[in-house]
Amino acid sequence: MQLISGKAVSADIRVELAEKTGKFAEKFGRVPALAVIIVGDDPASHTYVNNKIKGCAQVGFRSICQKYENGTPQEEIADCIRSLAADDGVDGILVQLPLPKGYDEKYLLSLIPDCKDVDGFSPTNTGLLSMNTPNTVSCTPLGVMHLLASTGVELAGKDAVVIGRSNTVGKPMAMLLINANCTVTVCHSKTKDLARYTRNADIVVVAIGRPDFLKGDMVKEGAIVIDVGINRVDGKLVGDVDFEQVAPKCSFITPVPGGVGPMTITMLLANTLSAAENRLS
Ligand code: NAP
């Protein structure tokens, strides 16, 4: 069994991004800029946003962080997004999700133009991915594809199972694997006898948010297992995979923490640089 280190893959990509940022600045006279909007005081969301801001600094981007208290009128936040959308010096806009209750997530996200949608959540970017002509792709599944590539294993022809069908993780993950010529099955909470699918899979990606869900008897010998889940149990971070049971059967597996997690922000940075290059070139 080999561990796939998201930390190591992510660190390598960030070094490349920092180099590309230098070249971008020489060419365009400024560095790429990412704007992050956060509403409310959810501690996990603030940690994610702080890490995004730190990531920007690490690769040499400019970052803008707009913080709003829960209860701020929705139109005030909408105006902020509109003004960032119109600002030629801003390349990417991200609204940290989930928003507190009472805000219309769909409406606020719809104000981000496709060319600045660095999360890859817009209907256009989602549609382009499903047509295998991707523009900006959702960061977490994109990070998983880099981790799979780091194994050196040929993906074409492999049987892959994705557990979870959210618009932001499961569905784009399935699309990316289809586009990579895998044969893909998507399982979810209504799937009957889910282990029937996972037991035959060469690749299993679990993204459901249920600690220790994937057990040893649910995977075949030599499978590649990617654990997207982030769960807090007794103050400890754990994934969706029962690592002790599953790892001995795998050819490759991601740990939690240190697997998919570090890749997500790195992909956000990569998406921001691409958005800047596409807009200015
Ligand atoms: P989500 O929107 O809550 O979706 C969860 C999905 O899992 C749904 O499709 C749901 O099925 C399915 N599901 C739930 N319980 C299940 C069960 N017992 N058996 C089979 N399927 C089940 O969550 P998400 O945003 O996709 O995130 C999933 C996990 O990934 C969470 O732990 C989240 O924290 C983590 N995550 C990690 C990163 C990272 O950077 N590492 C990034 C994003 C998310 P239904 O559709 O039938 O309800």
Coordinates of C-alpha atoms and ligand atoms in Angstrom, one line a residue:
M1 CA 0.0 0.0 0.0
Q2 CA 1.3 3.5 -0.9
L3 CA 0.0 6.7 0.7
I4 CA -0.8 9.5 -1.7
S5 CA 0.5 12.6 0.0
G6 CA -1.7 15.6 -0.9
K7 CA 0.7 17.7 1.1
A8 CA 3.6 16.8 -1.2
V9 CA 1.7 17.1 -4.5
S10 CA 0.2 20.4 -3.4
A11 CA 3.6 21.8 -2.3
D12 CA 5.0 21.0 -5.8
I13 CA 2.1 22.7 -7.6
R14 CA 2.4 25.8 -5.4
V15 CA 6.1 26.1 -6.3
E16 CA 5.1 26.0 -10.0
L17 CA 2.3 28.5 -9.3
A18 CA 4.7 31.0 -7.6
E19 CA 7.0 30.8 -10.7
K20 CA 4.1 31.3 -13.1
T21 CA 2.9 34.3 -11.0
G22 CA 6.3 35.9 -11.4
K23 CA 6.0 35.5 -15.2
F24 CA 2.4 36.8 -15.1
A25 CA 3.5 39.9 -13.3
E26 CA 6.3 40.6 -15.8
K27 CA 3.9 40.3 -18.6
F28 CA 0.8 42.2 -17.2
G29 CA 2.4 44.5 -14.6
R30 CA 0.4 43.1 -11.7
V31 CA -0.2 39.9 -9.9
P32 CA -3.4 37.8 -10.0
A33 CA -6.0 38.8 -7.5
L34 CA -8.6 36.7 -5.6
A35 CA -11.6 38.2 -3.7
V36 CA -13.2 36.2 -0.9
I37 CA -16.5 37.1 0.7
I38 CA -17.5 35.6 4.0
V39 CA -20.7 36.1 5.9
G40 CA -21.2 35.2 9.6
D41 CA -18.9 33.8 12.2
D42 CA -18.8 30.0 11.5
P43 CA -15.3 29.0 12.8
A44 CA -14.7 26.3 10.2
S45 CA -15.5 28.8 7.4
H46 CA -13.2 31.4 8.9
T47 CA -10.4 28.8 9.0
Y48 CA -11.0 27.9 5.3
V49 CA -11.0 31.6 4.3
N50 CA -7.8 32.3 6.4
N51 CA -6.1 29.4 4.6
K52 CA -7.2 30.7 1.2
I53 CA -5.7 34.1 2.0
K54 CA -2.5 32.5 3.3
G55 CA -2.3 30.4 0.1
C56 CA -2.6 33.6 -2.0
A57 CA 0.3 35.2 -0.1
Q58 CA 2.4 32.0 -0.5
V59 CA 2.2 32.0 -4.3
G60 CA 2.4 35.8 -4.6
F61 CA -1.3 36.7 -5.4
R62 CA -3.1 39.7 -4.1
S63 CA -6.1 38.8 -2.0
I64 CA -9.2 40.8 -0.9
C65 CA -11.3 39.6 2.0
Q66 CA -14.7 41.1 2.5
K67 CA -16.2 40.1 5.9
Y68 CA -19.9 40.6 6.7
E69 CA -21.8 40.0 9.9
N70 CA -24.7 37.6 9.8
G71 CA -27.8 39.8 9.3
T72 CA -26.1 42.1 6.8
P73 CA -28.8 42.9 4.1
Q74 CA -28.4 40.5 1.2
E75 CA -28.3 43.5 -1.3
E76 CA -25.3 44.9 0.4
I77 CA -23.4 41.7 -0.3
A78 CA -24.9 41.5 -3.8
D79 CA -23.5 45.1 -4.5
C80 CA -20.1 44.0 -3.2
I81 CA -20.1 41.1 -5.7
R82 CA -21.2 43.3 -8.5
S83 CA -18.5 45.8 -7.8
L84 CA -15.8 43.0 -7.7
A85 CA -17.3 41.6 -10.9
A86 CA -16.8 45.0 -12.6
D87 CA -13.3 45.6 -11.2
D88 CA -10.7 44.8 -13.9
G89 CA -8.1 44.2 -11.2
V90 CA -9.9 41.3 -9.7
D91 CA -9.5 37.9 -11.4
G92 CA -11.5 35.5 -9.1
I93 CA -14.5 35.9 -6.8
L94 CA -15.4 33.3 -4.2
V95 CA -18.3 33.3 -1.8
Q96 CA -17.5 31.1 1.2
L97 CA -20.2 28.4 1.6
P98 CA -22.4 27.6 3.3
L99 CA -24.0 31.1 3.9
P100 CA -25.9 31.6 7.1
K101 CA -29.7 30.8 6.9
G102 CA -31.8 33.4 5.2
Y103 CA -29.4 34.2 2.3
D104 CA -30.1 33.1 -1.2
E105 CA -27.0 31.2 -2.2
K106 CA -28.0 30.6 -5.8
Y107 CA -28.8 34.3 -6.3
L108 CA -25.6 35.6 -4.9
L109 CA -23.5 33.0 -6.8
S110 CA -25.3 34.0 -10.0
L111 CA -23.8 37.5 -9.7
I112 CA -20.2 36.1 -10.2
P113 CA -19.4 36.2 -13.9
D114 CA -18.3 32.9 -15.4
C115 CA -14.8 34.3 -16.2
K116 CA -14.3 35.0 -12.4
D117 CA -16.0 31.9 -11.1
V118 CA -12.8 30.3 -9.7
D119 CA -14.9 27.7 -7.7
G120 CA -16.2 26.4 -11.0
F121 CA -19.8 26.3 -9.6
S122 CA -21.6 28.3 -12.3
P123 CA -24.1 26.6 -14.6
T124 CA -21.8 27.4 -17.6
N125 CA -18.7 26.0 -16.0
T126 CA -20.6 23.0 -14.8
G127 CA -22.0 22.4 -18.3
L128 CA -18.7 22.9 -20.0
L129 CA -17.2 20.2 -17.8
S130 CA -20.0 17.8 -18.7
M131 CA -19.3 18.5 -22.4
N132 CA -15.7 17.6 -21.9
T133 CA -14.6 21.1 -22.8
P134 CA -13.8 22.3 -19.3
N135 CA -13.1 25.9 -18.4
T136 CA -13.0 26.2 -14.6
V137 CA -13.5 23.0 -12.7
S138 CA -14.6 22.6 -9.1
C139 CA -11.5 22.6 -6.9
T140 CA -11.9 19.5 -4.8
P141 CA -12.6 17.0 -7.6
L142 CA -9.9 18.7 -9.7
G143 CA -7.4 18.1 -6.8
V144 CA -8.4 14.5 -6.7
M145 CA -7.5 14.1 -10.4
H146 CA -4.1 15.5 -9.7
L147 CA -3.7 13.0 -6.9
L148 CA -4.7 10.1 -9.2
A149 CA -2.3 11.4 -11.8
S150 CA 0.5 11.4 -9.1
T151 CA 0.1 7.6 -8.8
G152 CA 1.1 7.1 -12.4
V153 CA -1.7 4.6 -12.9
E154 CA -3.5 4.7 -16.3
L155 CA -7.1 5.7 -15.7
A156 CA -8.6 4.8 -19.0
G157 CA -10.8 1.7 -18.8
K158 CA -10.8 1.6 -15.0
D159 CA -14.1 0.9 -13.1
A160 CA -14.6 3.9 -10.7
V161 CA -17.2 4.4 -8.1
V162 CA -18.0 7.8 -6.7
I163 CA -20.0 7.9 -3.4
G164 CA -21.8 11.2 -3.1
R165 CA -23.6 13.2 -5.7
S166 CA -23.4 16.8 -4.6
N167 CA -23.1 19.5 -7.2
T168 CA -19.8 20.7 -5.9
V169 CA -18.0 17.4 -5.3
G170 CA -19.7 14.1 -6.3
K171 CA -21.1 15.1 -9.7
P172 CA -18.1 17.0 -11.0
M173 CA -15.9 14.1 -9.7
A174 CA -17.9 11.7 -11.8
M175 CA -17.7 13.9 -14.9
L176 CA -13.9 14.2 -14.6
L177 CA -13.5 10.4 -14.3
I178 CA -15.8 9.9 -17.3
N179 CA -13.7 12.4 -19.2
A180 CA -10.6 10.4 -18.2
N181 CA -12.3 7.3 -19.8
C182 CA -13.2 5.5 -16.6
T183 CA -16.4 3.6 -16.4
V184 CA -18.2 5.4 -13.6
T185 CA -20.9 4.5 -11.1
V186 CA -22.3 7.1 -8.8
C187 CA -23.7 5.9 -5.4
H188 CA -25.7 8.0 -2.9
S189 CA -27.9 7.7 0.1
K190 CA -30.7 5.8 -1.9
T191 CA -28.3 3.3 -3.5
K192 CA -29.3 -0.3 -2.7
D193 CA -26.5 -2.6 -1.5
L194 CA -23.7 0.0 -2.1
A195 CA -20.9 -2.5 -1.4
R196 CA -21.9 -4.4 -4.5
Y197 CA -20.5 -1.5 -6.5
T198 CA -17.5 -0.6 -4.4
R199 CA -16.3 -4.2 -4.2
N200 CA -15.8 -4.4 -7.9
A201 CA -14.2 -0.9 -8.3
D202 CA -10.6 -0.2 -9.3
I203 CA -11.0 3.3 -7.9
V204 CA -13.3 4.4 -5.1
V205 CA -13.8 8.1 -4.3
V206 CA -15.8 8.7 -1.1
A207 CA -17.4 12.2 -0.6
I208 CA -20.3 11.9 1.8
G209 CA -19.3 13.3 5.2
R210 CA -19.9 10.0 7.3
P211 CA -16.9 9.0 9.5
D212 CA -15.5 5.6 8.8
F213 CA -18.2 4.7 6.3
L214 CA -16.1 2.7 3.8
K215 CA -15.1 -0.6 5.5
G216 CA -12.4 -3.1 4.6
D217 CA -14.9 -5.7 3.2
M218 CA -16.3 -3.0 0.8
V219 CA -13.2 -2.7 -1.3
K220 CA -11.3 -5.2 -3.5
E221 CA -7.6 -6.0 -3.2
G222 CA -5.4 -3.4 -5.0
A223 CA -8.1 -0.7 -5.3
I224 CA -7.2 3.0 -5.2
V225 CA -9.2 4.8 -2.5
I226 CA -9.6 8.5 -2.3
D227 CA -11.1 9.9 0.9
V228 CA -12.7 13.3 0.4
G229 CA -14.6 13.4 3.7
I230 CA -13.8 15.8 6.5
N231 CA -15.5 14.9 9.8
R232 CA -14.7 16.1 13.3
V233 CA -14.9 13.3 15.8
D234 CA -14.0 14.1 19.4
G235 CA -12.0 17.1 18.2
K236 CA -10.1 14.9 15.7
L237 CA -10.3 15.2 11.9
V238 CA -11.3 11.9 10.2
G239 CA -12.4 11.0 6.7
D240 CA -15.2 8.8 5.3
V241 CA -12.9 5.8 5.1
D242 CA -12.1 3.4 7.9
F243 CA -8.4 3.8 7.2
E244 CA -7.2 0.9 9.4
Q245 CA -9.4 -1.6 7.7
V246 CA -9.2 -0.3 4.1
A247 CA -5.6 0.8 3.8
P248 CA -4.0 -2.7 3.9
K249 CA -6.1 -3.8 0.9
C250 CA -5.3 -0.7 -1.3
S251 CA -2.6 -0.1 -3.9
F252 CA -2.9 3.6 -3.1
I253 CA -4.9 5.5 -0.5
T254 CA -5.2 9.2 0.6
P255 CA -4.9 9.9 4.4
V256 CA -7.1 12.4 6.3
P257 CA -5.7 14.9 7.1
G258 CA -3.0 15.4 4.5
G259 CA -4.7 13.9 1.4
V260 CA -7.4 15.7 -0.6
G261 CA -7.7 18.6 1.9
P262 CA -4.4 20.4 0.9
M263 CA -5.2 20.1 -2.8
T264 CA -8.5 22.0 -2.7
I265 CA -7.0 25.4 -1.9
T266 CA -4.1 24.8 -4.3
M267 CA -6.6 24.1 -7.1
L268 CA -8.4 27.4 -6.2
L269 CA -5.1 29.2 -6.7
A270 CA -4.5 27.4 -10.0
N271 CA -8.0 28.3 -11.1
T272 CA -7.4 32.0 -10.2
L273 CA -4.2 32.1 -12.2
S274 CA -5.9 30.5 -15.2
A275 CA -8.9 33.0 -14.9
A276 CA -6.4 35.9 -14.8
E277 CA -4.5 34.6 -17.8
N278 CA -7.7 33.9 -19.8
R279 CA -9.1 37.4 -19.1
L280 CA -5.9 39.3 -19.8
S281 CA -4.6 37.4 -22.8
Ligands
NAP1 P1 -23.1 17.0 0.7 O1 -23.5 18.1 -0.2 O2 -23.7 16.9 2.1 O3 -23.4 15.7 -0.1 C1 -23.2 14.4 0.5 C2 -23.5 13.3 -0.5 O4 -23.3 12.1 0.2 C3 -25.0 13.3 -1.0 O5 -25.0 13.0 -2.3 C4 -25.6 12.2 -0.2 O6 -26.6 11.4 -0.9 C5 -24.4 11.2 0.0 N1 -24.6 10.4 1.2 C6 -24.8 10.8 2.5 N2 -24.9 9.8 3.3 C7 -24.7 8.7 2.5 C8 -24.7 7.3 2.8 N3 -24.9 6.8 4.1 N4 -24.5 6.4 1.8 C9 -24.3 6.9 0.5 N5 -24.3 8.2 0.2 C10 -24.5 9.1 1.2 O7 -21.5 17.0 1.0 P2 -20.3 17.5 0.0 O8 -20.2 19.0 0.0 O9 -20.4 16.8 -1.3 O10 -19.1 16.9 0.9 C11 -18.9 15.6 1.2 C12 -17.8 15.4 2.2 O11 -16.6 15.9 1.6 C13 -18.0 16.2 3.5 O12 -17.4 15.4 4.5 C14 -17.2 17.4 3.2 O13 -16.7 18.0 4.4 C15 -16.1 16.9 2.4 N6 -15.4 17.9 1.6 C16 -14.1 17.9 1.6 C17 -13.4 18.8 0.9 C18 -11.9 18.8 0.9 O14 -11.3 19.8 0.6 N7 -11.3 17.7 1.4 C19 -14.0 19.7 0.0 C20 -15.4 19.6 0.0 C21 -16.1 18.7 0.8 P3 -28.0 12.1 -1.3 O15 -27.7 13.0 -2.5 O16 -28.8 10.9 -1.7 O17 -28.5 12.9 -0.1

